[in-house]
């Protein structure tokens, strides 16, 4: 499993100063004011990497990238990385070589933002380690618990009650009425009656149009004026033979002379 783990880079800072620090003589914390801050013992590049659950602080040369020192970290905060009491830009780290020897040195950043990024990268890594440890612990506990058997035993059955599927006793399901266009319409409610639109009463105008006028009794002694005013005059006139004449205006003079009790009127019009 260790061979399959890969190394990831958490943080890179191009400028870091390294200081030789005096041994701590008491339990109080380190103080950066005790170091020679104006004369660092080494200056280079800092990289924070991780491989598995272990983080590494690597001090490398700026140009060649050669490793100057390395500090493996298994826990943070812890003895491998400590902050100083009088500044947030300086830290004390424990470097180790391949032979198991270790030493404590001081590192410092010129920019306060670089120190903040260095601190946060370590915090995020070990927060992830804590979550992974809790998840693996829960999975191991789940494996040791007895598993719940949800399978059916031999001859065991279940019954499902699905709503809106039962009908009343003695009644059948009502079919849906499908309308035009493939749309399904709901049937009318039970006991409902379809209202038939009433027939409108006939209007007075329609009644007046259908009343047949009484027949007009014709008299044999009717005058020629009554004949002209009679409604059936065109029909009787069509039955009488009309003498053929060349004078088309003669009927007007004949009609005027046939009216009784009418004095002749003098007119300047020329009679044809």
mmCIF file of C-alpha atoms in Angstrom:
data_model
loop_
_atom_site.group_PDB
_atom_site.id
_atom_site.type_symbol
_atom_site.label_atom_id
_atom_site.label_comp_id
_atom_site.label_asym_id
_atom_site.label_seq_id
_atom_site.Cartn_x
_atom_site.Cartn_y
_atom_site.Cartn_z
ATOM 1 C CA UNK A 1 0.000 0.000 0.000
ATOM 2 C CA UNK A 2 2.882 2.366 0.728
ATOM 3 C CA UNK A 3 4.266 1.834 -2.779
ATOM 4 C CA UNK A 4 0.934 2.791 -4.354
ATOM 5 C CA UNK A 5 0.763 6.125 -2.483
ATOM 6 C CA UNK A 6 1.780 9.186 -4.450
ATOM 7 C CA UNK A 7 3.252 12.472 -3.275
ATOM 8 C CA UNK A 8 1.216 15.650 -3.639
ATOM 9 C CA UNK A 9 2.365 19.265 -3.215
ATOM 10 C CA UNK A 10 0.411 21.267 -0.643
ATOM 11 C CA UNK A 11 2.299 24.564 -0.610
ATOM 12 C CA UNK A 12 5.356 26.207 -2.221
ATOM 13 C CA UNK A 13 7.070 29.372 -0.954
ATOM 14 C CA UNK A 14 10.107 30.703 -2.861
ATOM 15 C CA UNK A 15 11.723 32.594 0.038
ATOM 16 C CA UNK A 16 12.364 31.200 3.513
ATOM 17 C CA UNK A 17 15.099 31.956 6.045
ATOM 18 C CA UNK A 18 16.656 29.280 8.262
ATOM 19 C CA UNK A 19 18.181 30.060 11.703
ATOM 20 C CA UNK A 20 20.218 28.116 14.229
ATOM 21 C CA UNK A 21 18.394 28.406 17.508
ATOM 22 C CA UNK A 22 19.783 27.982 21.037
ATOM 23 C CA UNK A 23 18.536 25.007 23.052
ATOM 24 C CA UNK A 24 15.441 25.606 25.116
ATOM 25 C CA UNK A 25 16.352 25.792 28.807
ATOM 26 C CA UNK A 26 12.807 26.020 30.220
ATOM 27 C CA UNK A 27 9.263 24.973 29.426
ATOM 28 C CA UNK A 28 8.322 28.372 28.040
ATOM 29 C CA UNK A 29 7.917 28.675 24.294
ATOM 30 C CA UNK A 30 10.474 29.729 21.748
ATOM 31 C CA UNK A 31 11.015 33.445 21.082
ATOM 32 C CA UNK A 32 12.178 34.706 17.689
ATOM 33 C CA UNK A 33 13.800 37.746 19.310
ATOM 34 C CA UNK A 34 16.501 35.429 20.685
ATOM 35 C CA UNK A 35 17.629 34.553 17.157
ATOM 36 C CA UNK A 36 19.843 36.608 14.895
ATOM 37 C CA UNK A 37 17.018 37.583 12.526
ATOM 38 C CA UNK A 38 19.183 39.957 10.442
ATOM 39 C CA UNK A 39 21.714 37.203 9.669
ATOM 40 C CA UNK A 40 19.948 33.978 8.582
ATOM 41 C CA UNK A 41 22.150 30.885 8.348
ATOM 42 C CA UNK A 42 20.551 29.695 5.092
ATOM 43 C CA UNK A 43 18.049 31.021 2.534
ATOM 44 C CA UNK A 44 16.147 28.946 0.016
ATOM 45 C CA UNK A 45 12.777 27.544 -1.086
ATOM 46 C CA UNK A 46 10.181 25.745 1.048
ATOM 47 C CA UNK A 47 7.828 23.028 -0.188
ATOM 48 C CA UNK A 48 5.114 21.276 1.815
ATOM 49 C CA UNK A 49 4.195 17.845 0.413
ATOM 50 C CA UNK A 50 2.159 14.890 1.581
ATOM 51 C CA UNK A 51 2.411 11.177 1.010
ATOM 52 C CA UNK A 52 -0.388 9.204 2.546
ATOM 53 C CA UNK A 53 -1.130 10.585 6.007
ATOM 54 C CA UNK A 54 2.356 12.066 6.528
ATOM 55 C CA UNK A 55 3.298 15.629 5.581
ATOM 56 C CA UNK A 56 6.838 16.777 4.761
ATOM 57 C CA UNK A 57 8.490 20.180 5.031
ATOM 58 C CA UNK A 58 11.308 20.285 2.492
ATOM 59 C CA UNK A 59 13.952 23.011 2.350
ATOM 60 C CA UNK A 60 15.494 23.123 -1.150
ATOM 61 C CA UNK A 61 17.947 25.248 -3.060
ATOM 62 C CA UNK A 62 16.292 27.950 -5.175
ATOM 63 C CA UNK A 63 18.337 27.247 -8.305
ATOM 64 C CA UNK A 64 19.246 23.566 -8.344
ATOM 65 C CA UNK A 65 16.370 22.231 -6.198
ATOM 66 C CA UNK A 66 18.803 20.187 -4.084
ATOM 67 C CA UNK A 67 17.359 19.105 -0.770
ATOM 68 C CA UNK A 68 18.894 20.921 2.216
ATOM 69 C CA UNK A 69 16.773 19.469 5.040
ATOM 70 C CA UNK A 70 13.494 17.639 5.530
ATOM 71 C CA UNK A 71 11.030 17.507 8.428
ATOM 72 C CA UNK A 72 8.424 14.717 8.429
ATOM 73 C CA UNK A 73 5.215 15.599 10.325
ATOM 74 C CA UNK A 74 2.822 13.003 11.711
ATOM 75 C CA UNK A 75 0.690 15.368 13.784
ATOM 76 C CA UNK A 76 -0.105 19.069 13.752
ATOM 77 C CA UNK A 77 0.057 20.913 16.022
ATOM 78 C CA UNK A 78 2.756 18.835 17.638
ATOM 79 C CA UNK A 79 6.416 18.625 18.472
ATOM 80 C CA UNK A 80 7.454 18.500 14.792
ATOM 81 C CA UNK A 81 6.199 22.064 14.118
ATOM 82 C CA UNK A 82 5.826 24.723 16.809
ATOM 83 C CA UNK A 83 5.026 28.427 16.665
ATOM 84 C CA UNK A 84 7.029 31.060 18.524
ATOM 85 C CA UNK A 85 5.542 33.157 21.289
ATOM 86 C CA UNK A 86 6.376 36.620 19.938
ATOM 87 C CA UNK A 87 5.616 36.414 16.165
ATOM 88 C CA UNK A 88 3.355 34.711 13.646
ATOM 89 C CA UNK A 89 5.993 34.651 10.875
ATOM 90 C CA UNK A 90 8.460 32.298 12.573
ATOM 91 C CA UNK A 91 8.283 28.585 13.391
ATOM 92 C CA UNK A 92 10.475 25.898 14.925
ATOM 93 C CA UNK A 93 10.646 22.602 13.012
ATOM 94 C CA UNK A 94 12.327 19.282 13.711
ATOM 95 C CA UNK A 95 14.442 18.060 10.804
ATOM 96 C CA UNK A 96 15.565 14.443 10.426
ATOM 97 C CA UNK A 97 18.017 12.614 8.209
ATOM 98 C CA UNK A 98 17.957 9.049 6.982
ATOM 99 C CA UNK A 99 19.967 7.763 9.920
ATOM 100 C CA UNK A 100 17.391 8.781 12.547
ATOM 101 C CA UNK A 101 19.209 11.874 13.831
ATOM 102 C CA UNK A 102 17.107 14.999 14.410
ATOM 103 C CA UNK A 103 17.647 18.681 15.167
ATOM 104 C CA UNK A 104 15.513 21.741 15.796
ATOM 105 C CA UNK A 105 15.914 24.784 13.575
ATOM 106 C CA UNK A 106 14.000 27.995 13.152
ATOM 107 C CA UNK A 107 12.385 29.160 9.881
ATOM 108 C CA UNK A 108 10.866 32.543 9.071
ATOM 109 C CA UNK A 109 9.006 34.255 6.207
ATOM 110 C CA UNK A 110 9.441 37.831 5.122
ATOM 111 C CA UNK A 111 5.765 38.132 4.118
ATOM 112 C CA UNK A 112 3.079 37.451 6.724
ATOM 113 C CA UNK A 113 0.803 35.997 4.009
ATOM 114 C CA UNK A 114 3.379 33.278 3.252
ATOM 115 C CA UNK A 115 3.395 32.265 6.893
ATOM 116 C CA UNK A 116 -0.403 32.106 6.878
ATOM 117 C CA UNK A 117 -0.464 29.844 3.783
ATOM 118 C CA UNK A 118 2.141 27.539 5.344
ATOM 119 C CA UNK A 119 0.080 27.176 8.513
ATOM 120 C CA UNK A 120 -3.239 26.603 6.653
ATOM 121 C CA UNK A 121 -1.761 23.938 4.331
ATOM 122 C CA UNK A 122 -0.726 21.848 7.338
ATOM 123 C CA UNK A 123 -4.093 22.329 9.068
ATOM 124 C CA UNK A 124 -6.062 21.252 5.971
ATOM 125 C CA UNK A 125 -3.962 18.135 5.489
ATOM 126 C CA UNK A 126 -4.386 16.851 9.028
ATOM 127 C CA UNK A 127 -8.087 17.727 8.996
ATOM 128 C CA UNK A 128 -8.409 15.409 5.993
ATOM 129 C CA UNK A 129 -6.393 12.741 7.855
ATOM 130 C CA UNK A 130 -8.804 12.956 10.787
ATOM 131 C CA UNK A 131 -11.841 12.526 8.532
ATOM 132 C CA UNK A 132 -10.292 9.536 6.769
ATOM 133 C CA UNK A 133 -9.529 7.920 10.107
ATOM 134 C CA UNK A 134 -13.127 8.351 11.298
ATOM 135 C CA UNK A 135 -14.544 6.950 8.057
ATOM 136 C CA UNK A 136 -12.308 3.884 8.145
ATOM 137 C CA UNK A 137 -13.203 3.319 11.797
ATOM 138 C CA UNK A 138 -16.932 3.456 11.045
ATOM 139 C CA UNK A 139 -16.548 1.037 8.147
ATOM 140 C CA UNK A 140 -14.695 -1.443 10.354
ATOM 141 C CA UNK A 141 -17.410 -1.224 13.002
ATOM 142 C CA UNK A 142 -20.063 -1.798 10.345
ATOM 143 C CA UNK A 143 -18.275 -4.945 9.165
ATOM 144 C CA UNK A 144 -18.198 -6.391 12.680
ATOM 145 C CA UNK A 145 -21.919 -5.811 13.292
ATOM 146 C CA UNK A 146 -24.355 -8.635 12.477
ATOM 147 C CA UNK A 147 -25.896 -8.104 9.089
ATOM 148 C CA UNK A 148 -29.651 -7.696 8.871
ATOM 149 C CA UNK A 149 -31.273 -10.448 6.815
ATOM 150 C CA UNK A 150 -34.054 -8.911 4.725
ATOM 151 C CA UNK A 151 -34.602 -11.916 2.469
ATOM 152 C CA UNK A 152 -37.871 -13.871 2.302
ATOM 153 C CA UNK A 153 -38.064 -17.067 4.213
ATOM 154 C CA UNK A 154 -39.431 -20.185 2.576
ATOM 155 C CA UNK A 155 -43.195 -19.862 2.145
ATOM 156 C CA UNK A 156 -43.292 -16.241 3.354
ATOM 157 C CA UNK A 157 -45.467 -13.797 1.412
ATOM 158 C CA UNK A 158 -46.380 -10.152 1.704
ATOM 159 C CA UNK A 159 -49.585 -8.243 0.949
ATOM 160 C CA UNK A 160 -49.656 -4.801 -0.636
ATOM 161 C CA UNK A 161 -52.600 -2.412 -0.297
ATOM 162 C CA UNK A 162 -52.633 0.065 -3.162
ATOM 163 C CA UNK A 163 -54.936 3.035 -2.649
ATOM 164 C CA UNK A 164 -57.724 4.121 -5.038
ATOM 165 C CA UNK A 165 -58.064 0.637 -6.506
ATOM 166 C CA UNK A 166 -61.146 -0.683 -4.603
ATOM 167 C CA UNK A 167 -64.721 -0.130 -5.820
ATOM 168 C CA UNK A 168 -68.087 -0.180 -4.029
ATOM 169 C CA UNK A 169 -69.903 -3.467 -3.570
ATOM 170 C CA UNK A 170 -72.328 -4.250 -6.388
ATOM 171 C CA UNK A 171 -70.971 -1.484 -8.571
ATOM 172 C CA UNK A 172 -68.630 -1.630 -11.492
ATOM 173 C CA UNK A 173 -65.988 0.842 -12.415
ATOM 174 C CA UNK A 174 -67.361 3.628 -14.563
ATOM 175 C CA UNK A 175 -65.845 3.779 -17.997
ATOM 176 C CA UNK A 176 -64.211 6.935 -19.166
ATOM 177 C CA UNK A 177 -65.893 8.874 -21.901
ATOM 178 C CA UNK A 178 -63.439 9.671 -24.614
ATOM 179 C CA UNK A 179 -64.111 12.836 -26.510
ATOM 180 C CA UNK A 180 -62.889 14.047 -29.814
ATOM 181 C CA UNK A 181 -59.228 14.418 -30.340
ATOM 182 C CA UNK A 182 -58.306 11.518 -28.094
ATOM 183 C CA UNK A 183 -59.124 13.441 -24.871
ATOM 184 C CA UNK A 184 -60.768 11.473 -22.069
ATOM 185 C CA UNK A 185 -63.663 13.179 -20.307
ATOM 186 C CA UNK A 186 -64.988 12.376 -16.885
ATOM 187 C CA UNK A 187 -68.567 10.967 -16.675
ATOM 188 C CA UNK A 188 -71.307 13.199 -15.231
ATOM 189 C CA UNK A 189 -71.877 13.014 -11.479
ATOM 190 C CA UNK A 190 -74.410 10.417 -10.258
ATOM 191 C CA UNK A 191 -78.015 11.626 -10.025
ATOM 192 C CA UNK A 192 -77.318 14.664 -12.157
ATOM 193 C CA UNK A 193 -79.707 15.753 -14.895
ATOM 194 C CA UNK A 194 -78.762 17.407 -18.103
ATOM 195 C CA UNK A 195 -80.681 20.653 -18.462
ATOM 196 C CA UNK A 196 -82.423 21.018 -21.822
ATOM 197 C CA UNK A 197 -82.434 24.610 -23.072
ATOM 198 C CA UNK A 198 -86.043 25.988 -23.155
ATOM 199 C CA UNK A 199 -87.660 26.791 -26.473
ATOM 200 C CA UNK A 200 -88.013 30.561 -26.787
ATOM 201 C CA UNK A 201 -91.633 31.815 -27.176
ATOM 202 C CA UNK A 202 -92.577 33.090 -30.589
ATOM 203 C CA UNK A 203 -92.186 36.814 -30.949
ATOM 204 C CA UNK A 204 -94.958 39.199 -31.867
ATOM 205 C CA UNK A 205 -93.281 39.955 -35.182
ATOM 206 C CA UNK A 206 -93.333 36.282 -36.149
ATOM 207 C CA UNK A 207 -97.027 36.031 -35.159
ATOM 208 C CA UNK A 208 -97.838 39.101 -37.208
ATOM 209 C CA UNK A 209 -96.075 37.648 -40.218
ATOM 210 C CA UNK A 210 -98.142 34.442 -40.033
ATOM 211 C CA UNK A 211 -101.601 36.120 -39.725
ATOM 212 C CA UNK A 212 -103.582 35.740 -42.937
ATOM 213 C CA UNK A 213 -105.556 38.879 -43.773
ATOM 214 C CA UNK A 214 -109.349 38.384 -44.243
ATOM 215 C CA UNK A 215 -110.506 38.042 -47.817
ATOM 216 C CA UNK A 216 -111.877 41.145 -49.463
ATOM 217 C CA UNK A 217 -115.398 40.671 -50.795
ATOM 218 C CA UNK A 218 -115.696 41.960 -54.321
ATOM 219 C CA UNK A 219 -118.842 43.679 -55.484
ATOM 220 C CA UNK A 220 -120.183 43.496 -58.937
ATOM 221 C CA UNK A 221 -121.121 47.202 -58.772
ATOM 222 C CA UNK A 222 -117.580 48.284 -57.936
ATOM 223 C CA UNK A 223 -116.477 51.334 -59.715
ATOM 224 C CA UNK A 224 -113.426 51.662 -61.823
ATOM 225 C CA UNK A 225 -111.676 53.443 -58.942
ATOM 226 C CA UNK A 226 -112.266 50.446 -56.640
ATOM 227 C CA UNK A 227 -110.835 48.254 -59.310
ATOM 228 C CA UNK A 228 -107.644 50.340 -59.361
ATOM 229 C CA UNK A 229 -107.354 50.217 -55.554
ATOM 230 C CA UNK A 230 -108.087 46.508 -55.289
ATOM 231 C CA UNK A 231 -105.129 44.371 -54.431
ATOM 232 C CA UNK A 232 -106.165 41.777 -56.922
ATOM 233 C CA UNK A 233 -106.317 44.281 -59.713
ATOM 234 C CA UNK A 234 -103.124 43.103 -61.407
ATOM 235 C CA UNK A 235 -104.438 39.530 -61.460
ATOM 236 C CA UNK A 236 -107.831 40.528 -63.006
ATOM 237 C CA UNK A 237 -106.144 42.851 -65.384
ATOM 238 C CA UNK A 238 -103.926 40.089 -66.595
ATOM 239 C CA UNK A 239 -106.972 37.926 -67.367
ATOM 240 C CA UNK A 240 -108.807 40.614 -69.463
ATOM 241 C CA UNK A 241 -107.772 40.883 -73.088
ATOM 242 C CA UNK A 242 -105.743 43.949 -73.834
ATOM 243 C CA UNK A 243 -106.500 45.551 -77.167
ATOM 244 C CA UNK A 244 -103.532 45.957 -79.341
ATOM 245 C CA UNK A 245 -102.790 49.559 -80.068
ATOM 246 C CA UNK A 246 -99.878 51.496 -81.138
ATOM 247 C CA UNK A 247 -100.540 54.304 -78.652
ATOM 248 C CA UNK A 248 -98.701 53.367 -75.465
ATOM 249 C CA UNK A 249 -99.934 56.434 -73.590
ATOM 250 C CA UNK A 250 -103.631 55.968 -74.275
ATOM 251 C CA UNK A 251 -104.260 54.040 -71.014
ATOM 252 C CA UNK A 252 -103.578 57.105 -68.921
ATOM 253 C CA UNK A 253 -106.327 59.144 -70.611
ATOM 254 C CA UNK A 254 -108.785 56.267 -70.415
ATOM 255 C CA UNK A 255 -108.192 55.721 -66.707
ATOM 256 C CA UNK A 256 -108.739 59.399 -65.955
ATOM 257 C CA UNK A 257 -112.069 59.529 -67.861
ATOM 258 C CA UNK A 258 -113.412 56.408 -66.196
ATOM 259 C CA UNK A 259 -113.285 57.855 -62.634
ATOM 260 C CA UNK A 260 -116.801 59.261 -61.669
ATOM 261 C CA UNK A 261 -117.501 62.477 -59.795
ATOM 262 C CA UNK A 262 -114.135 63.898 -60.846
ATOM 263 C CA UNK A 263 -114.181 67.199 -62.668
ATOM 264 C CA UNK A 264 -111.813 67.569 -65.529
ATOM 265 C CA UNK A 265 -108.788 69.541 -64.616
ATOM 266 C CA UNK A 266 -107.358 72.096 -66.868
ATOM 267 C CA UNK A 267 -103.726 71.741 -67.327
ATOM 268 C CA UNK A 268 -101.164 73.072 -69.556
ATOM 269 C CA UNK A 269 -99.944 69.568 -70.190
ATOM 270 C CA UNK A 270 -100.597 68.190 -73.634
ATOM 271 C CA UNK A 271 -102.664 65.058 -73.619
ATOM 272 C CA UNK A 272 -101.507 62.277 -75.829
#
